[in-house]
Coordinates of C-alpha atoms in Angstrom, one line a residue:
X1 CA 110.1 7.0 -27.6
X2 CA 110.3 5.6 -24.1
X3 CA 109.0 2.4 -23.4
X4 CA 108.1 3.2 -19.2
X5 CA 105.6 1.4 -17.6
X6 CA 102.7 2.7 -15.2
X7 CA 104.7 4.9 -12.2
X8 CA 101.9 4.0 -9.6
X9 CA 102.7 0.0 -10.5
X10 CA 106.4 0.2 -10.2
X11 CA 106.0 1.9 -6.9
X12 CA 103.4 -0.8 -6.3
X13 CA 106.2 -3.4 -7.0
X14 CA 109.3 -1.8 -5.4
X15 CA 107.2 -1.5 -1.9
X16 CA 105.9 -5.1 -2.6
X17 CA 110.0 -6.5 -2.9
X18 CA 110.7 -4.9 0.0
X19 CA 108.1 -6.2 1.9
X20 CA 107.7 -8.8 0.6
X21 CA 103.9 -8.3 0.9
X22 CA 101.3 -6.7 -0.6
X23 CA 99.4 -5.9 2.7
X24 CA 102.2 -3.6 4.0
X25 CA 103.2 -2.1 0.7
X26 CA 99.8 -1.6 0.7
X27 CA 99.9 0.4 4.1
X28 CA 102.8 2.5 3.0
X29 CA 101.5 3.4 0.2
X30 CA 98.2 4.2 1.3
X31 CA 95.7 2.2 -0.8
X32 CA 94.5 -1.1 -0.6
X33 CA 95.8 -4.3 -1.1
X34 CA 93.6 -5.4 -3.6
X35 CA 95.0 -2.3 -5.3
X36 CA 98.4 -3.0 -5.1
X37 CA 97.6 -6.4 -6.3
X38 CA 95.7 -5.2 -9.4
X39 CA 99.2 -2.3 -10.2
X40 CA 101.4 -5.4 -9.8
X41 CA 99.0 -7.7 -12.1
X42 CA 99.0 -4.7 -14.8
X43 CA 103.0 -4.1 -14.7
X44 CA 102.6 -7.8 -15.5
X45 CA 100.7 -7.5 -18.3
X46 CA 102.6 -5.1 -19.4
X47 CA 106.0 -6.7 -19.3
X48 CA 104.7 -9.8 -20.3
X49 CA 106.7 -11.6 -17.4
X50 CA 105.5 -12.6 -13.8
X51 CA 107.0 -10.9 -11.1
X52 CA 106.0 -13.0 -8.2
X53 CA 105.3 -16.5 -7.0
X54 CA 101.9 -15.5 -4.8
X55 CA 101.4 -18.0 -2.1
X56 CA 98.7 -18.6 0.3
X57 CA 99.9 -16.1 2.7
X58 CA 103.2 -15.0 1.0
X59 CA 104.6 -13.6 -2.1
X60 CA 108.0 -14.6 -3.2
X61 CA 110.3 -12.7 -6.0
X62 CA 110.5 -14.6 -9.3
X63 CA 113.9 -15.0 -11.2
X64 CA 112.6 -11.8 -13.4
X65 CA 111.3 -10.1 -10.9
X66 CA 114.6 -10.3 -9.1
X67 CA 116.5 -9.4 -12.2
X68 CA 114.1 -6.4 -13.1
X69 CA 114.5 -5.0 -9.5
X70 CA 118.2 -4.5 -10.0
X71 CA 118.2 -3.1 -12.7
X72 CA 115.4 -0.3 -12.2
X73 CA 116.0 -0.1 -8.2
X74 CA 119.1 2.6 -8.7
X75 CA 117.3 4.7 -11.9
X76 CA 114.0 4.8 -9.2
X77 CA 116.3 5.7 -6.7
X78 CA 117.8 8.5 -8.5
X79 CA 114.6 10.0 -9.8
X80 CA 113.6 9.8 -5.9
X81 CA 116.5 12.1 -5.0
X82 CA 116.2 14.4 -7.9
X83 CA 112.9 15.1 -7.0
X84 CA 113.3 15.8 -3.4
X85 CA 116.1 17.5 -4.6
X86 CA 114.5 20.2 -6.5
X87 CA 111.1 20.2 -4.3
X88 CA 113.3 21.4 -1.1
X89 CA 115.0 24.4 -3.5
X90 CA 113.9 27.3 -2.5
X91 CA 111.1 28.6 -5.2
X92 CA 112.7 31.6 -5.8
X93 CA 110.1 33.0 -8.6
X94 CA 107.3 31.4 -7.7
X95 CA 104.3 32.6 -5.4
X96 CA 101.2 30.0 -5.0
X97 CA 98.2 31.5 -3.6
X98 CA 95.2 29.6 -2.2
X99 CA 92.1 31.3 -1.7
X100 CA 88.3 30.3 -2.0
X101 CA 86.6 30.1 -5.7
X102 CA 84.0 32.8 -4.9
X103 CA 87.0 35.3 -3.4
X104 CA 89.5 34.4 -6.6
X105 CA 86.4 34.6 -9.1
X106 CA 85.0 38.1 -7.6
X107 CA 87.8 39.8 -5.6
X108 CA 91.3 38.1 -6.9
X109 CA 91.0 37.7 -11.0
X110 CA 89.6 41.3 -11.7
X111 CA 93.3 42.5 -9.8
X112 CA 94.9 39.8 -11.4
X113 CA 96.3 41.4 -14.4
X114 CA 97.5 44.7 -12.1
X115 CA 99.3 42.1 -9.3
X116 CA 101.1 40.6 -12.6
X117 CA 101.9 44.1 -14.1
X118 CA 102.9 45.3 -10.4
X119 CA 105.9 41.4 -10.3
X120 CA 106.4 40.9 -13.7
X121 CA 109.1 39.0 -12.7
X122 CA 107.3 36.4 -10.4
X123 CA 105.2 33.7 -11.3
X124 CA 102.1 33.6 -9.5
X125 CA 99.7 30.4 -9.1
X126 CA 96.4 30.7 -8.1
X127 CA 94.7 27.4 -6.3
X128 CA 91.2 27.0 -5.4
X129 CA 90.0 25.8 -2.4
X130 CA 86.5 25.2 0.4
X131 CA 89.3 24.2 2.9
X132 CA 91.6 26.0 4.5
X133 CA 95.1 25.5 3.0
X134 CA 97.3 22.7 4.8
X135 CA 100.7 24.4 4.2
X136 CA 102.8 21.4 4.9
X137 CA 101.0 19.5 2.4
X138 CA 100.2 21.7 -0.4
X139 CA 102.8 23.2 0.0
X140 CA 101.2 26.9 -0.9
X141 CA 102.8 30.5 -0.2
X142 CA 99.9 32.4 1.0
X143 CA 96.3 31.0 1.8
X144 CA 93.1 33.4 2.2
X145 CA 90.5 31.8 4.5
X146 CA 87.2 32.6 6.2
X147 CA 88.9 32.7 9.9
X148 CA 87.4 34.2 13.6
X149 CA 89.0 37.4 14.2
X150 CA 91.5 36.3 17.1
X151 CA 92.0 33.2 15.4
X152 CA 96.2 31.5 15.3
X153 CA 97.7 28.7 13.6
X154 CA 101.0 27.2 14.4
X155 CA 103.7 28.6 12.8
X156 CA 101.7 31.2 10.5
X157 CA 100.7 34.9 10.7
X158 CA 97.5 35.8 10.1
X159 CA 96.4 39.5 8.9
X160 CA 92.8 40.7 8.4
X161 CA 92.4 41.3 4.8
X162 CA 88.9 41.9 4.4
X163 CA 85.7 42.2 6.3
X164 CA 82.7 39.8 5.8
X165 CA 79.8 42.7 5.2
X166 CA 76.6 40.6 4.3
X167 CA 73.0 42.1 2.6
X168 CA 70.5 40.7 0.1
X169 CA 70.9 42.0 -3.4
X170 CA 69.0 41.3 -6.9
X171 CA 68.7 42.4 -10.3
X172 CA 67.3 45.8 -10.6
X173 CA 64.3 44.9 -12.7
X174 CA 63.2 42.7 -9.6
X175 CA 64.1 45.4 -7.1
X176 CA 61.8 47.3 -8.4
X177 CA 59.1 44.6 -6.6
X178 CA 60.6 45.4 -3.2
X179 CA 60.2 48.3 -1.1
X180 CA 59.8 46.4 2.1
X181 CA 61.0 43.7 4.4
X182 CA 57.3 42.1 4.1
X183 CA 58.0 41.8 0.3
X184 CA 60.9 39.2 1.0
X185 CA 58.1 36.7 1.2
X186 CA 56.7 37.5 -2.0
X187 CA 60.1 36.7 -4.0
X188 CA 62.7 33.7 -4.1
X189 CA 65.3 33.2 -1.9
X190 CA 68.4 32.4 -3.4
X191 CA 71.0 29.8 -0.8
X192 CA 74.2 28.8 -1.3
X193 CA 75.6 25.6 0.4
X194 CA 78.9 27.0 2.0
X195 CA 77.0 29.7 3.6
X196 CA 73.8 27.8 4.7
X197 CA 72.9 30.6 7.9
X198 CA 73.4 33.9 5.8
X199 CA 69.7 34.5 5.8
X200 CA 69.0 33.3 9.1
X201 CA 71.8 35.2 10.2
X202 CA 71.0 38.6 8.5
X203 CA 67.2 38.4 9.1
X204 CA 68.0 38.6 13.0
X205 CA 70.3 41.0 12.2
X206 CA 67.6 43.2 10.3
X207 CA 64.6 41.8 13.6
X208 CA 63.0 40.2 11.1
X209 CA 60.3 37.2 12.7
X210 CA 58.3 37.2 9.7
X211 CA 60.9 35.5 7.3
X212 CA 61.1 32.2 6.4
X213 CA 64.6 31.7 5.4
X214 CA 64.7 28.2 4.8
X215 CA 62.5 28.6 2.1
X216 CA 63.9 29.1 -2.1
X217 CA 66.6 28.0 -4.4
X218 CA 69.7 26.3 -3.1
X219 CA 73.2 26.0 -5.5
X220 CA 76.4 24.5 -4.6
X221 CA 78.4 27.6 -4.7
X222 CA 78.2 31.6 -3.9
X223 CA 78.9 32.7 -7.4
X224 CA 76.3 30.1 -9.1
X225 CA 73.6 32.0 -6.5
X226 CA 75.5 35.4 -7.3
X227 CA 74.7 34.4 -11.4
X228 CA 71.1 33.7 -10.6
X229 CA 70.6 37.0 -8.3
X230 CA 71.9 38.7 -11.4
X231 CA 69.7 36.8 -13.9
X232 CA 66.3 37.7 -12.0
X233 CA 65.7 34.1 -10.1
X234 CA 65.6 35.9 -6.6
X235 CA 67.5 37.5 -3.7
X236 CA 70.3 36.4 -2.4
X237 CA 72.6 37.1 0.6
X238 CA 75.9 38.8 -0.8
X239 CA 79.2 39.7 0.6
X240 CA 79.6 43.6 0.1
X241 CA 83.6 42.7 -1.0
X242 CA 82.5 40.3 -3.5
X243 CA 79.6 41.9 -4.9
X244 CA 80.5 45.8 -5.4
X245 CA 81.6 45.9 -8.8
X246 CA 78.2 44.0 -10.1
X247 CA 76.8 47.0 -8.3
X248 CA 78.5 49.5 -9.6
X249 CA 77.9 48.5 -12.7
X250 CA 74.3 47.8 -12.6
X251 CA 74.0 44.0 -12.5
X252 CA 73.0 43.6 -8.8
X253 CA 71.4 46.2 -6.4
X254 CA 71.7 46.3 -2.4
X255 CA 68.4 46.0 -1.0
X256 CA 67.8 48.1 2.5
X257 CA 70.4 49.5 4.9
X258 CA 71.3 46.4 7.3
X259 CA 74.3 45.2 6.9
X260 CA 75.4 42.1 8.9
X261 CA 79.3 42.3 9.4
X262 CA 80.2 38.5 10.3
X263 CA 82.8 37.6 13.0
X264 CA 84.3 35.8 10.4
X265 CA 86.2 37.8 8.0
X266 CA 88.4 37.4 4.9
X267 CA 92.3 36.8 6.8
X268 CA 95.5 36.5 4.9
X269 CA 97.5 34.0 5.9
X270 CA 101.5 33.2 5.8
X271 CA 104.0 31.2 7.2
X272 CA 106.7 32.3 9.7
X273 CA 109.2 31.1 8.1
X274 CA 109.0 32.1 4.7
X275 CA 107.1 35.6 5.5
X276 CA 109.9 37.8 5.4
X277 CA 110.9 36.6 2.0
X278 CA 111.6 39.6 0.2
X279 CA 109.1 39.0 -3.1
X280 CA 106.5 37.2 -0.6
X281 CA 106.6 40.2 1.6
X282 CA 105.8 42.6 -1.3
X283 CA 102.9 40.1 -3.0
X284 CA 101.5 39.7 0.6
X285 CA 102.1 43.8 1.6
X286 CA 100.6 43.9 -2.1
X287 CA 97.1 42.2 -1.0
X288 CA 96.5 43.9 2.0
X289 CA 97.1 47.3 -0.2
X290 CA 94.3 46.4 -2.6
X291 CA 91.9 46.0 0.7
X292 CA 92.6 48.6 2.1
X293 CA 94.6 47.3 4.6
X294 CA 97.3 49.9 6.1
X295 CA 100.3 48.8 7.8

C-alpha cells in the first residue's frame, strides 16, 4: 500500500519552499495562513520530521525539509503535467450538463433513460446547480439557466429551450375547496425561496388586490413546495413545463385559466467553441427536440 501523505499539505509545503513564507503560499493557494500553517504542522506529524526552522518573521528550510523537497519536487511535478495533460484532451465521450435541481428532477431525469438510449455511446453527466454555470471553471458542456429573452454571454450561444408558464396548482382533493379567486384566502400558500415573487407576480397577472401573497408555507426549493402541493398542504405557484406530468397523471391540478408566462424562460446554453462538436451538436439539437423546439 502506498504510504502518501495529505495532497493539500504537500501543496501547502511546496508553495511554502518556494516562498519561503507561509503568508504568500498562503495567497497562491487561496486560504489562510494559519491554514497553511496547520497543513505544514500535520505533514509534520505525519513524517515525524520538522520541515522548517519558523522564525519571527521568516521560515527557513530544515536539512529534511531540504532533502524531502528533492526528492518529491520532480514526482509533484510530473503528476502536475499529467494532469493538465489529460484535463486539456479533448473529452471525446463525455457530455456534462448543468441545469437547475427542479428542471433535472421534473423535466431532465424522466427523458433521461431515452437521451441515453438515443447516444449510447456517450457518457452523459448531469450537475446541479442555483447558479448559472461558469464554463471556464466547471468546466461543463451545456448549462440550462433561467435567462431574459435577449440575454448574451461572451463566447456562448444561447437558444430558448423552454417557456416559463406559471399557475397555482394543488392536490385534487383540495381543489375541490376552490372555485374562486376569493377562496385563495381560505387555503395555504405554498413559497419557494428561488422564486420568492411567483405569487405576487401571478396575482397581478390574474388583477387580483385581494390576495395576500406573503402570507403561507415557505421551503428551500420548488420541488420540496411541488411535494407538499401534491400532499394537500396548499397551493403553490408551478411552472406548466415542470408540473405537466403530475397533472396528467392526477397528482396536481391547474387551478383557473391565467397563466403568467415570465420574461424569463428556460435557455440552453453552449460554448462557441465547442458547439459544433459533432456529438455536442446532436445532445444539444437533442434537447431542444424534446421541447419542442424546431430549428
Amino acid at each position: 500500500m502506498l504510504t502518501i501523505p495529505s495532497i493539500s499539505g504537500l501543496r501547502a509545503f511546496e508553495a511554502s519552499c518556494r516562498y519561503l513564507s507561509f503568508n504568500q503560499a498562503a495567497e497562491e493557494l487561496n486560504v489562510t495562513p494559519g491554514a497553511v500553517s496547520r497543513q505544514i504542522h500535520s505533514l509534520e506529524q505525519f513524517l515525524g520530521k520538522t520541515l522548517f526552522h519558523r522564525h519571527h518573521k521568516r521560515i527557513e528550510l530544515t536539512a529534511v525539509g531540504r532533502q524531502y523537497l528533492a526528492e518529491i519536487n520532480l514526482p509533484l511535478e510530473k503528476i502536475s503535467a499529467a494532469t493538465n495533460r489529460l484535463r486539456s484532451e479533448p473529452r471525446r465521450n463525455v457530455i456534462s450538463i448543468c441545469a437547475y435541481p427542479t428542471f433535472a428532477i421534473r423535466w431532465l431525469i424522466p427523458r433521461w433513460a431515452a437521451l441515453y438510449d438515443a447516444f449510447p455511446d456517450l457518457d452523459i453527466q448531469l450537475t446541479t446547480s442555483l447558479n448559472p454555470a461558469d464554463f471556464d471553471e466547471q468546466n461543463f458542456d451545456i448549462s440550462i439557466d433561467v435567462m431574459t429573452m435577449g440575454s448574451s454571454r461572451k463566447g456562448c450561444q444561447i437558444d430558448k429551450l423552454l417557456d416559463v408558464e406559471t399557475y397555482p396548482v394543488c392536490s385534487p382533493e383540495l381543489a375541490k375547496e376552490i372555485t374562486c379567486f376569493d377562496d385563495l384566502n381560505k387555503v395555504t400558500l405554498l413559497h419557494e425561496s428561488p422564486r420568492p415573487t411567483d405569487w405576487q407576480r401571478w396575482a397581478a397577472a390574474a388583477n387580483i388586490s385581494s390576495l395576500d401573497t406573503s402570507r403561507g408555507m415557505n421551503f428551500e426549493s420548488a420541488n420540496m413546495a411541488l411535494h407538499a402541493a401534491i400532499e394537500g398542504l396548499g397551493v403553490v405557484i408551478g411552472i406548466d413545463a415542470l408540473v405537466q406530468e403530475d397533472i396528467k397523471k392526477g397528482r396536481l391540478v391547474k387551478l383557473f385559466s391565467v397563466t403568467r408566462v415570465s420574461h424569463f424562460p428556460f435557455q440552453l446554453v453552449t460554448q462557441n467553441r465547442t458547439v459544433m462538436h459533432p456529438k455536442l451538436q446532436a445532445v444539444r439539437q437533442w434537447l431542444l427536440e424534446q421541447a419542442g423546439v424546431k430549428n
